Amino acid sequence: MIFEVWAPKATAVEVDVLGGRRAMSPGEGGWWTADVAGAGHGTRYAFVVDGDGPYPDPRSRRQPEGVFGPSAVYDHARFTWSDHDWKGRDLRGAVIYELHIGTFTAEGTFAAAIEKLPHLVELCVDFVEVMPVAPVPGGRNWGYDGVDLYAVNETYGGPDGLKSFVDACHRAGIGVILDVVYNHLGPSGNFLRPFGPYFAGFEGSFWGEAVNLDGPDSDEVRRYFLGNALQWLRDYHIDGLRLDAVHALHDRRATHLLAELAEEVDALACSVGRPLSLIAESDLNDPRMVRSLDAGGLGMTAQWNDDVHHALHCAVSGESHGYYRDFAQLSALAKVLTRGVVHDGGYSSFRSRAHGASFAGVPGHRLVACLQNHDQIGNRPAGDRLPMPALKLGAGLLLTSPFTPMLFMGEEWGARSPFLFFSDHVEPHLRETEGARRQHEFDGFGYVWEAPNPSDEESFLRSKLDWSEVKEEAHWSLLCWYRDLIALRKALPELSDPRLDRVRVELDPLGKWLLMWRGSIAVTVNFSLESVTLPLPAGTILLASDDPITSDEIGLRLPAQSLAIT
């Protein structure tokens, strides 16, 4: 078979394979090749660049011995798929469920996650969004310290494990979105630098050095990331990608990497005959992110919307520290429900400057909204989740909103397990200073930072879901509430209508209640600790509620901290 690697500045490259080193031949564009007889699926190999190494293949498809070991040849054609009838899923009208493979089950594997798919089918979600699966140092990690971006974490089950999981999801009628990280690589086990100018030479974000997207020799660096994205969608049958922190992609070219990626993914969707989605995580509040390429946008299918989360969180929790400051009033929730964002060009007190732009004309399905996600739980020192009363109210609003709703694993039954930040760095200096780096990242967020040591295995073990909780009455009741809300959203077109200009919101001047109109359907919420009466006509038909509701000629009587859909 032919081995190839990009090393444009090297004077000599060898492939270490089958017990010896073989010289590689230079070719056009800085690519080196070697034809090695006898090598095939499973063969271990590595590269030596100008005498240094051996190093894993930058495009390694498998790292069976971890990030510090050799690569292994992996033949995608050897896997037998059973999802031939799968036609994909459109993001419009969908409900997403975010999960972390390592903590979704006690075993922390793709195989164990497959066993939980009936739960997700009954919940009636349309997509699972899987946190990053690239190899990481050690045995536990959120996934954002990934290296060897073309490979799959062996701890979870490796490339065949991921394919089996995707195949099973498709058989169950569930699409798969994969979280990928292109703005940086992990600080440990990253061996790209000896091969070429993959990095820009400056800190692109708190998490590490910026990748070289627009400097000298950046054409092939861009192809590295574009090829990676296409691999997941083509070879792993993934239905969409969630692109981590795209605001940290430093690209001054006329055609931004995201626009180039959107073009390539559109072409691939035509080839495979199913919709493929790109969801950007961006804190820019820039509507160009989700505008089409022909309208001058970057062509993303959707983007995460932190403003919706912050407004919902403040309304149901009462918190107002740090970046929550601008969302503390119920008027912020009313604004995001009707305009998509709070920061649309006005002043952001957390940033001490104006922020964002108007999302007028952007349909709500292009904004992925949540009540909880891995960041908003895991970035709290104790990794604590919202309590059940807050989840009932927040889920009622989220799942009747005009946005694309996303749940975080365990949220649907009010899981008590935290989701802590955890890692398992091999190098002592990284392991010993991880907690201090984490604390420094959140300076100014308003937290008293008393967090468990992320390097302790206990932080990881405590974050695993306890599925036995579902059997407890309170947890089962909340799960039924989530199921009913999703079923109602899918049954009533008004609730999934993405047109923000058709959402009407009324607020109590005292900030106790909110009434959201979705067509002729009213979603009424009492956030206060006392019962209130909302101005709805007598005889209104009750569609759903988490508490008994009475209606009379005065209006709709809501008990303390309750929600009704009428």
Coordinates of C-alpha atoms in Angstrom, one line a residue:
M1 CA 0.0 0.0 0.0
I2 CA 1.0 3.6 -0.4
F3 CA 1.8 5.8 2.6
E4 CA 1.7 9.5 2.2
V5 CA 2.3 12.5 4.4
W6 CA 2.6 16.3 4.0
A7 CA 5.9 17.7 5.2
P8 CA 6.7 20.7 2.9
K9 CA 9.9 21.9 4.8
A10 CA 11.5 18.5 5.3
T11 CA 14.6 17.3 3.5
A12 CA 14.1 13.6 4.3
V13 CA 11.0 11.6 5.5
E14 CA 10.9 7.9 6.4
V15 CA 8.0 5.6 7.2
D16 CA 8.7 3.3 10.1
V17 CA 6.7 0.2 9.2
L18 CA 6.9 -3.6 9.3
G19 CA 10.0 -3.6 11.5
G20 CA 12.1 -1.1 9.5
R21 CA 12.4 2.4 8.1
R22 CA 11.8 3.1 4.5
A23 CA 12.7 6.3 2.7
M24 CA 9.8 8.2 1.2
S25 CA 9.9 10.1 -2.1
P26 CA 9.1 13.8 -2.3
G27 CA 6.4 15.0 -4.6
E28 CA 4.4 18.1 -5.6
G29 CA 3.0 20.4 -2.9
G30 CA 5.2 19.0 -0.2
W31 CA 3.8 15.5 -0.2
W32 CA 6.0 12.5 0.4
T33 CA 5.0 8.9 -0.6
A34 CA 6.2 5.3 -0.2
D35 CA 4.8 2.1 -1.6
V36 CA 5.2 -0.7 1.0
A37 CA 4.4 -4.2 0.0
G38 CA 2.7 -6.3 2.7
A39 CA 1.2 -3.4 4.6
G40 CA -2.6 -3.3 5.1
H41 CA -5.5 -3.0 7.5
G42 CA -4.1 -3.0 11.1
T43 CA -0.5 -2.4 10.2
R44 CA 1.3 -0.2 12.7
Y45 CA 3.4 2.7 11.3
A46 CA 4.9 6.1 12.1
F47 CA 6.9 8.8 10.3
V48 CA 10.4 10.1 10.9
V49 CA 11.0 13.7 9.7
D50 CA 14.6 14.8 9.2
G51 CA 15.7 12.2 11.7
D52 CA 13.2 13.2 14.4
G53 CA 10.5 10.8 15.5
P54 CA 8.9 8.4 15.0
Y55 CA 5.6 10.4 15.1
P56 CA 2.0 9.3 14.5
D57 CA 0.5 10.2 11.1
P58 CA -1.2 13.6 11.2
R59 CA -4.1 12.0 9.4
S60 CA -4.0 8.8 11.4
R61 CA -7.3 6.9 11.1
R62 CA -6.5 4.9 14.2
Q63 CA -4.4 5.2 17.3
P64 CA -4.7 1.8 19.0
E65 CA -2.1 2.5 21.6
G66 CA -3.1 6.1 22.3
V67 CA -1.8 9.5 21.3
F68 CA 1.8 8.6 22.0
G69 CA 1.8 5.3 20.1
P70 CA 2.1 4.5 16.4
S71 CA -0.7 4.9 13.9
A72 CA -2.5 1.9 12.4
V73 CA -3.8 1.5 8.8
Y74 CA -7.6 1.5 8.8
D75 CA -9.7 0.4 5.9
H76 CA -13.1 2.1 6.0
A77 CA -14.5 -0.4 3.4
R78 CA -14.1 -3.3 5.9
F79 CA -17.1 -2.1 8.0
T80 CA -20.5 -3.4 7.0
W81 CA -23.3 -0.8 7.2
S82 CA -27.0 -1.6 7.7
D83 CA -28.4 2.0 7.3
H84 CA -28.8 1.8 3.5
D85 CA -32.4 3.1 3.8
W86 CA -31.4 6.1 6.0
K87 CA -32.4 9.3 4.2
G88 CA -31.0 11.7 6.8
R89 CA -32.8 14.3 9.0
D90 CA -33.4 17.9 8.4
L91 CA -32.5 20.2 11.4
R92 CA -35.8 22.1 10.9
G93 CA -38.3 21.0 13.4
A94 CA -35.8 18.8 15.2
V95 CA -35.0 18.2 18.9
I96 CA -31.3 17.6 19.7
Y97 CA -29.9 15.6 22.6
E98 CA -26.3 16.3 23.6
L99 CA -24.2 13.6 25.3
H100 CA -20.7 12.7 26.3
I101 CA -19.9 9.0 25.5
G102 CA -17.6 8.6 28.5
T103 CA -20.2 9.6 31.1
F104 CA -23.5 8.8 29.3
T105 CA -23.2 5.2 30.7
A106 CA -21.3 3.5 33.5
E107 CA -19.2 1.7 30.8
G108 CA -18.5 4.9 28.9
T109 CA -18.4 3.2 25.4
F110 CA -20.2 3.4 22.1
A111 CA -21.5 -0.1 22.7
A112 CA -23.1 0.8 26.0
A113 CA -24.6 4.0 24.5
I114 CA -26.3 1.9 21.9
E115 CA -28.2 0.1 24.7
K116 CA -29.7 3.4 25.8
L117 CA -31.1 4.3 22.4
P118 CA -34.6 3.0 23.2
H119 CA -34.8 5.7 25.9
L120 CA -34.0 8.4 23.3
V121 CA -36.6 6.9 20.9
E122 CA -39.3 7.1 23.6
L123 CA -38.2 10.6 24.4
C124 CA -38.7 11.3 20.7
V125 CA -35.5 13.3 20.0
D126 CA -34.3 13.6 16.4
F127 CA -30.6 14.0 16.8
V128 CA -27.9 13.0 19.3
E129 CA -25.0 15.4 19.4
V130 CA -21.9 13.6 20.5
M131 CA -19.1 15.6 22.3
P132 CA -15.7 15.2 20.6
V133 CA -14.3 11.7 20.1
A134 CA -10.8 12.4 18.8
P135 CA -8.0 10.7 20.8
V136 CA -6.9 12.5 24.0
P137 CA -4.2 12.0 26.5
G138 CA -5.1 9.6 29.3
G139 CA -8.4 7.8 29.7
R140 CA -10.8 10.5 30.4
N141 CA -11.5 14.0 29.0
W142 CA -14.3 16.2 27.7
G143 CA -12.8 15.8 24.3
Y144 CA -11.6 19.3 23.6
D145 CA -8.0 18.4 24.1
G146 CA -8.1 16.2 21.1
V147 CA -5.2 15.4 18.8
D148 CA -5.0 13.0 15.8
L149 CA -8.2 14.5 14.6
Y150 CA -8.9 11.9 12.0
A151 CA -9.0 9.0 14.6
V152 CA -11.5 7.9 17.2
N153 CA -10.8 7.5 20.9
E154 CA -10.0 3.9 21.6
T155 CA -11.4 4.1 25.1
Y156 CA -14.9 4.6 23.6
G157 CA -14.5 1.8 21.0
G158 CA -12.4 3.2 18.2
P159 CA -13.5 3.8 14.6
D160 CA -15.6 0.6 14.4
G161 CA -17.3 1.5 17.7
L162 CA -18.3 4.9 16.3
K163 CA -19.6 3.4 13.1
S164 CA -21.7 0.9 15.0
F165 CA -23.2 3.6 17.2
V166 CA -24.1 5.8 14.1
D167 CA -25.5 2.7 12.4
A168 CA -27.6 1.9 15.4
C169 CA -28.9 5.4 15.7
H170 CA -30.0 5.4 12.1
R171 CA -31.8 2.2 12.5
A172 CA -33.6 3.8 15.5
G173 CA -34.5 6.8 13.3
I174 CA -32.1 9.2 15.1
G175 CA -29.5 11.4 13.3
V176 CA -26.0 11.9 14.7
I177 CA -24.2 15.3 15.0
L178 CA -20.5 15.1 16.0
D179 CA -18.8 17.9 17.9
V180 CA -15.5 18.8 16.3
V181 CA -12.7 21.2 17.3
Y182 CA -10.8 23.1 14.6
N183 CA -9.7 26.2 16.5
H184 CA -6.9 24.5 18.5
L185 CA -5.4 21.1 19.3
G186 CA -4.7 19.7 22.8
P187 CA -1.5 20.6 24.7
S188 CA -0.4 17.0 25.0
G189 CA 0.3 14.4 22.2
N190 CA 0.1 17.0 19.5
F191 CA 2.8 16.1 16.9
L192 CA 1.8 18.2 14.0
R193 CA 4.5 20.8 14.3
P194 CA 7.4 18.6 13.0
F195 CA 5.5 18.0 9.8
G196 CA 4.7 21.5 8.7
P197 CA 3.3 25.0 9.5
Y198 CA 0.0 23.9 11.0
F199 CA 0.1 26.7 13.6
A200 CA 0.0 30.5 13.3
G201 CA 2.5 31.3 16.0
F202 CA 0.2 33.2 18.4
E203 CA -2.3 32.3 21.0
G204 CA -5.6 32.1 19.2
S205 CA -7.7 31.6 22.4
F206 CA -7.3 30.6 26.0
W207 CA -7.1 26.9 24.9
G208 CA -4.0 27.1 22.8
E209 CA -2.1 28.3 19.7
A210 CA -4.1 29.4 16.6
V211 CA -4.1 27.1 13.6
N212 CA -2.6 28.5 10.4
L213 CA -5.6 29.3 8.2
D214 CA -4.3 32.3 6.3
G215 CA -0.5 32.4 6.5
P216 CA 2.2 31.0 4.3
D217 CA 1.6 27.3 3.3
S218 CA -1.9 27.5 4.8
D219 CA -3.7 26.0 1.8
E220 CA -2.8 22.4 2.9
V221 CA -3.6 23.3 6.5
R222 CA -7.1 24.3 5.5
R223 CA -7.4 21.0 3.5
Y224 CA -6.4 19.2 6.7
F225 CA -9.5 20.5 8.5
L226 CA -11.8 20.4 5.5
G227 CA -10.9 16.8 4.8
N228 CA -11.5 15.9 8.4
A229 CA -15.0 17.3 8.3
L230 CA -15.8 15.5 5.1
Q231 CA -14.4 12.2 6.5
W232 CA -17.0 12.2 9.3
L233 CA -19.9 13.0 7.1
R234 CA -18.9 10.6 4.3
D235 CA -17.0 7.7 5.9
Y236 CA -18.8 7.6 9.3
H237 CA -22.3 8.5 7.9
I238 CA -22.5 11.4 10.4
D239 CA -25.4 13.7 9.7
G240 CA -24.0 17.0 10.9
L241 CA -21.1 18.7 12.7
R242 CA -21.1 21.0 15.6
L243 CA -18.1 23.3 15.1
D244 CA -16.5 24.3 18.4
A245 CA -15.8 28.0 19.1
V246 CA -15.6 29.2 15.6
H247 CA -15.0 32.8 16.8
A248 CA -11.5 31.5 17.7
L249 CA -10.8 30.6 14.0
H250 CA -8.4 33.3 12.8
D251 CA -8.9 33.6 9.1
R252 CA -8.4 36.9 7.1
R253 CA -8.9 35.3 3.6
A254 CA -11.6 36.6 1.3
T255 CA -13.3 33.2 1.6
H256 CA -13.5 32.2 5.2
L257 CA -12.8 28.6 6.2
L258 CA -16.5 28.2 7.3
A259 CA -17.8 29.4 3.9
E260 CA -15.4 27.0 2.1
L261 CA -16.5 24.2 4.4
A262 CA -20.2 25.0 3.7
E263 CA -19.5 24.7 0.0
E264 CA -17.8 21.4 0.3
V265 CA -20.5 20.0 2.6
D266 CA -23.3 21.1 0.2
A267 CA -21.5 19.3 -2.6
L268 CA -21.2 16.2 -0.5
A269 CA -24.9 16.3 0.5
C270 CA -25.7 16.2 -3.2
S271 CA -23.5 13.2 -3.6
V272 CA -24.7 11.1 -0.7
G273 CA -28.4 12.1 -1.1
R274 CA -29.1 13.2 2.4
P275 CA -29.1 16.5 4.3
L276 CA -25.9 17.4 6.1
S277 CA -25.9 20.1 8.8
L278 CA -23.2 22.5 10.1
I279 CA -23.8 24.0 13.5
A280 CA -21.4 26.7 14.7
E281 CA -20.7 27.6 18.3
S282 CA -20.1 31.3 18.1
D283 CA -20.3 34.1 20.7
L284 CA -20.3 36.9 18.1
N285 CA -24.1 37.2 17.8
D286 CA -23.4 37.8 14.1
P287 CA -26.3 36.8 11.8
R288 CA -23.9 36.4 8.9
M289 CA -23.0 33.1 10.4
V290 CA -26.3 31.5 9.4
R291 CA -27.0 33.4 6.3
S292 CA -26.6 31.6 3.0
L293 CA -23.5 31.9 0.9
D294 CA -25.3 33.6 -1.9
A295 CA -26.6 36.2 0.5
G296 CA -23.1 37.0 1.7
G297 CA -23.2 34.8 4.8
L298 CA -21.0 31.9 6.0
G299 CA -23.6 29.3 5.1
M300 CA -23.9 27.6 8.5
T301 CA -27.1 25.6 9.0
A302 CA -27.5 26.9 12.5
Q303 CA -25.6 28.3 15.5
W304 CA -25.7 27.8 19.2
N305 CA -27.5 30.7 20.9
D306 CA -26.2 31.5 24.4
D307 CA -28.5 34.5 24.8
V308 CA -31.6 32.1 25.0
H309 CA -29.8 30.0 27.6
H310 CA -28.8 32.9 29.7
A311 CA -32.3 34.5 29.6
L312 CA -34.0 31.1 30.5
H313 CA -31.4 30.4 33.2
C314 CA -31.9 33.8 34.9
A315 CA -35.7 33.5 34.8
V316 CA -35.8 30.0 36.4
S317 CA -32.8 30.3 38.8
G318 CA -32.7 33.9 39.8
E319 CA -28.9 34.1 39.2
S320 CA -27.5 37.4 37.9
H321 CA -23.7 37.3 38.3
G322 CA -21.1 37.6 35.6
Y323 CA -22.4 37.3 32.1
Y324 CA -25.9 36.8 33.5
R325 CA -26.1 40.4 34.5
D326 CA -27.7 41.6 31.2
F327 CA -30.3 38.8 31.3
A328 CA -31.5 39.2 34.9
Q329 CA -34.8 41.0 34.0
L330 CA -37.7 39.1 32.5
S331 CA -37.7 41.6 29.7
A332 CA -34.5 39.9 28.4
L333 CA -36.4 36.6 28.1
A334 CA -39.2 38.4 26.2
K335 CA -36.7 39.9 23.8
V336 CA -34.9 36.6 22.9
L337 CA -38.3 34.9 22.4
T338 CA -39.3 37.5 19.8
R339 CA -35.9 38.7 18.4
G340 CA -33.6 35.7 18.8
V341 CA -30.9 37.5 20.8
V342 CA -30.6 40.1 23.6
H343 CA -27.2 41.6 22.4
D344 CA -28.2 42.8 18.9
G345 CA -25.8 45.8 18.8
G346 CA -26.5 47.3 22.2
Y347 CA -24.2 47.5 25.2
S348 CA -22.9 44.3 26.9
S349 CA -21.9 45.0 30.5
F350 CA -19.9 41.8 30.7
R351 CA -17.8 42.8 27.7
S352 CA -17.9 46.6 28.5
R353 CA -18.8 47.3 24.8
A354 CA -21.5 47.1 22.2
H355 CA -22.0 43.5 21.0
G356 CA -23.9 41.7 18.3
A357 CA -26.3 42.6 15.5
S358 CA -29.9 42.2 14.7
F359 CA -31.2 38.7 13.7
A360 CA -34.3 40.2 12.1
G361 CA -35.4 37.8 9.3
V362 CA -33.4 34.9 10.6
P363 CA -35.8 31.9 11.3
G364 CA -35.7 30.5 14.8
H365 CA -34.7 27.0 13.6
R366 CA -31.2 28.4 12.8
L367 CA -30.7 29.1 16.5
V368 CA -29.9 26.1 18.6
A369 CA -31.1 26.9 22.1
C370 CA -30.9 25.0 25.4
L371 CA -31.6 25.2 29.1
Q372 CA -28.5 23.3 29.9
N373 CA -25.4 22.0 27.9
H374 CA -22.0 20.7 28.7
D375 CA -20.5 24.2 28.9
Q376 CA -23.2 25.8 31.1
I377 CA -23.1 23.0 33.6
G378 CA -19.5 22.0 33.4
N379 CA -18.2 25.6 33.5
R380 CA -19.7 26.0 37.0
P381 CA -17.2 25.1 39.7
A382 CA -19.3 22.3 41.2
G383 CA -20.7 21.2 37.8
D384 CA -24.2 21.5 39.3
R385 CA -27.4 21.1 37.3
L386 CA -30.7 23.0 37.6
P387 CA -33.1 21.7 40.2
M388 CA -36.4 20.0 39.1
P389 CA -38.7 23.0 39.6
A390 CA -36.5 25.1 37.4
L391 CA -36.3 22.3 34.8
K392 CA -40.0 22.1 34.6
L393 CA -40.5 25.8 33.9
G394 CA -37.4 26.1 31.6
A395 CA -38.2 23.0 29.5
G396 CA -41.8 24.2 29.1
L397 CA -40.6 27.4 27.5
L398 CA -37.7 25.9 25.6
L399 CA -39.7 23.1 24.0
T400 CA -42.5 25.6 22.9
S401 CA -40.1 28.2 21.6
P402 CA -39.4 29.0 17.9
F403 CA -35.8 27.7 18.2
T404 CA -34.2 24.3 17.7
P405 CA -34.2 23.0 21.2
M406 CA -31.3 20.9 22.6
L407 CA -31.3 18.9 25.8
F408 CA -28.2 17.8 27.8
M409 CA -28.0 14.1 28.8
G410 CA -29.9 13.4 32.0
E411 CA -31.7 16.7 32.0
E412 CA -35.0 15.0 31.0
W413 CA -35.2 13.2 34.3
G414 CA -33.5 15.8 36.5
A415 CA -30.2 13.8 36.9
R416 CA -28.5 14.5 40.2
S417 CA -25.0 13.7 39.0
P418 CA -22.9 16.8 38.3
F419 CA -21.0 17.3 35.0
L420 CA -17.6 18.3 36.2
F421 CA -14.6 19.4 34.2
F422 CA -12.2 16.4 34.1
S423 CA -9.0 15.4 32.3
D424 CA -6.2 12.9 32.5
H425 CA -3.0 14.5 31.3
V426 CA 0.1 12.3 31.3
E427 CA 2.7 15.0 31.8
P428 CA 3.0 15.9 35.5
H429 CA 3.1 19.7 34.9
L430 CA -0.2 19.6 33.0
R431 CA -1.8 17.3 35.5
E432 CA -0.8 19.3 38.5
T433 CA -1.7 22.8 37.0
E434 CA -5.0 21.9 35.3
G435 CA -7.1 23.1 38.2
A436 CA -5.3 26.5 38.3
R437 CA -5.6 26.9 34.5
R438 CA -9.3 26.2 34.8
Q439 CA -9.8 28.8 37.5
H440 CA -7.9 31.4 35.6
E441 CA -10.1 30.8 32.5
F442 CA -13.1 32.0 34.5
D443 CA -11.7 35.1 36.2
G444 CA -14.4 37.7 36.1
F445 CA -17.3 35.3 35.7
G446 CA -18.6 36.0 39.3
Y447 CA -17.9 32.5 40.7
V448 CA -16.2 31.7 44.0
W449 CA -14.1 29.0 42.4
E450 CA -14.1 26.0 44.7
A451 CA -13.9 23.1 42.2
P452 CA -12.8 19.5 42.5
N453 CA -9.4 18.7 41.0
P454 CA -10.1 17.9 37.3
S455 CA -7.2 15.5 37.3
D456 CA -8.8 13.3 40.0
E457 CA -10.5 10.2 38.6
E458 CA -13.3 10.9 41.1
S459 CA -14.3 14.1 39.1
F460 CA -14.9 11.9 36.1
L461 CA -16.7 9.1 38.0
R462 CA -19.0 11.5 39.7
S463 CA -20.0 12.9 36.3
K464 CA -21.4 9.6 35.1
L465 CA -25.2 9.4 34.8
D466 CA -27.1 7.2 37.3
W467 CA -29.7 5.6 35.2
S468 CA -31.4 4.0 38.3
E469 CA -32.7 7.5 39.1
V470 CA -35.3 7.2 36.3
K471 CA -37.2 4.6 38.4
E472 CA -37.8 7.2 41.3
E473 CA -41.2 8.8 41.2
A474 CA -40.0 12.4 41.0
H475 CA -37.5 11.7 38.2
W476 CA -40.1 9.6 36.3
S477 CA -42.6 12.4 36.5
L478 CA -40.2 14.9 35.1
L479 CA -39.3 12.5 32.3
C480 CA -43.0 12.2 31.4
W481 CA -43.2 16.0 31.3
Y482 CA -40.3 16.2 28.8
R483 CA -41.9 13.5 26.7
D484 CA -45.2 15.2 26.7
L485 CA -43.7 18.5 25.7
I486 CA -41.8 17.1 22.8
A487 CA -44.8 15.1 21.6
L488 CA -46.9 18.3 21.9
R489 CA -44.3 20.3 19.9
K490 CA -44.4 17.7 17.1
A491 CA -48.2 17.5 17.1
L492 CA -48.9 21.2 17.0
P493 CA -47.3 23.2 14.1
E494 CA -47.7 26.4 16.0
L495 CA -45.1 25.3 18.5
S496 CA -42.3 24.5 16.0
D497 CA -43.1 27.6 13.8
P498 CA -39.7 29.3 13.5
R499 CA -40.9 32.7 12.5
L500 CA -39.9 35.0 15.3
D501 CA -42.1 37.9 14.1
R502 CA -45.1 35.7 14.9
V503 CA -44.2 35.2 18.5
R504 CA -46.0 37.5 20.9
V505 CA -45.0 37.9 24.6
E506 CA -46.8 39.6 27.5
L507 CA -45.1 40.3 30.8
D508 CA -46.2 41.0 34.3
P509 CA -45.0 44.5 35.2
L510 CA -43.8 43.1 38.5
G511 CA -41.8 40.3 36.8
K512 CA -43.8 37.4 38.2
W513 CA -45.2 35.9 35.0
L514 CA -44.8 35.6 31.3
L515 CA -47.3 34.8 28.6
M516 CA -46.0 33.7 25.2
W517 CA -48.4 33.3 22.2
R518 CA -47.6 30.8 19.5
G519 CA -50.4 31.4 17.1
S520 CA -53.6 30.7 19.1
I521 CA -51.7 28.7 21.7
A522 CA -50.7 30.4 24.9
V523 CA -47.7 29.3 27.0
T524 CA -48.2 30.8 30.5
V525 CA -45.5 30.7 33.2
N526 CA -45.5 31.8 36.8
F527 CA -42.0 32.3 38.0
S528 CA -42.9 33.6 41.5
L529 CA -43.4 31.8 44.8
E530 CA -47.1 32.7 45.0
S531 CA -50.1 31.9 42.8
V532 CA -51.0 34.5 40.1
T533 CA -53.9 35.1 37.7
L534 CA -53.1 35.7 34.0
P535 CA -55.4 37.6 31.6
L536 CA -56.8 34.7 29.6
P537 CA -60.5 34.3 28.7
A538 CA -62.7 31.9 30.6
G539 CA -63.2 28.5 29.0
T540 CA -59.7 28.3 27.6
I541 CA -58.9 24.7 26.8
L542 CA -55.9 23.3 28.7
L543 CA -53.5 21.3 26.5
A544 CA -50.8 20.6 29.0
S545 CA -49.6 21.5 32.5
D546 CA -47.3 20.2 35.2
D547 CA -49.8 21.2 37.9
P548 CA -53.6 21.4 38.3
I549 CA -54.9 24.6 36.7
T550 CA -58.2 26.3 37.2
S551 CA -59.8 28.8 34.9
D552 CA -62.6 31.3 35.6
E553 CA -64.1 34.5 34.2
I554 CA -61.2 36.5 35.7
G555 CA -58.4 34.6 34.0
L556 CA -56.1 31.6 34.3
R557 CA -55.0 30.9 37.9
L558 CA -51.4 29.5 38.0
P559 CA -50.0 28.0 41.2
A560 CA -46.5 29.1 42.3
Q561 CA -43.7 28.2 39.9
S562 CA -45.9 26.5 37.3
L563 CA -46.4 26.5 33.6
A564 CA -49.5 25.7 31.4
I565 CA -50.1 25.5 27.7
T566 CA -53.6 26.4 26.6

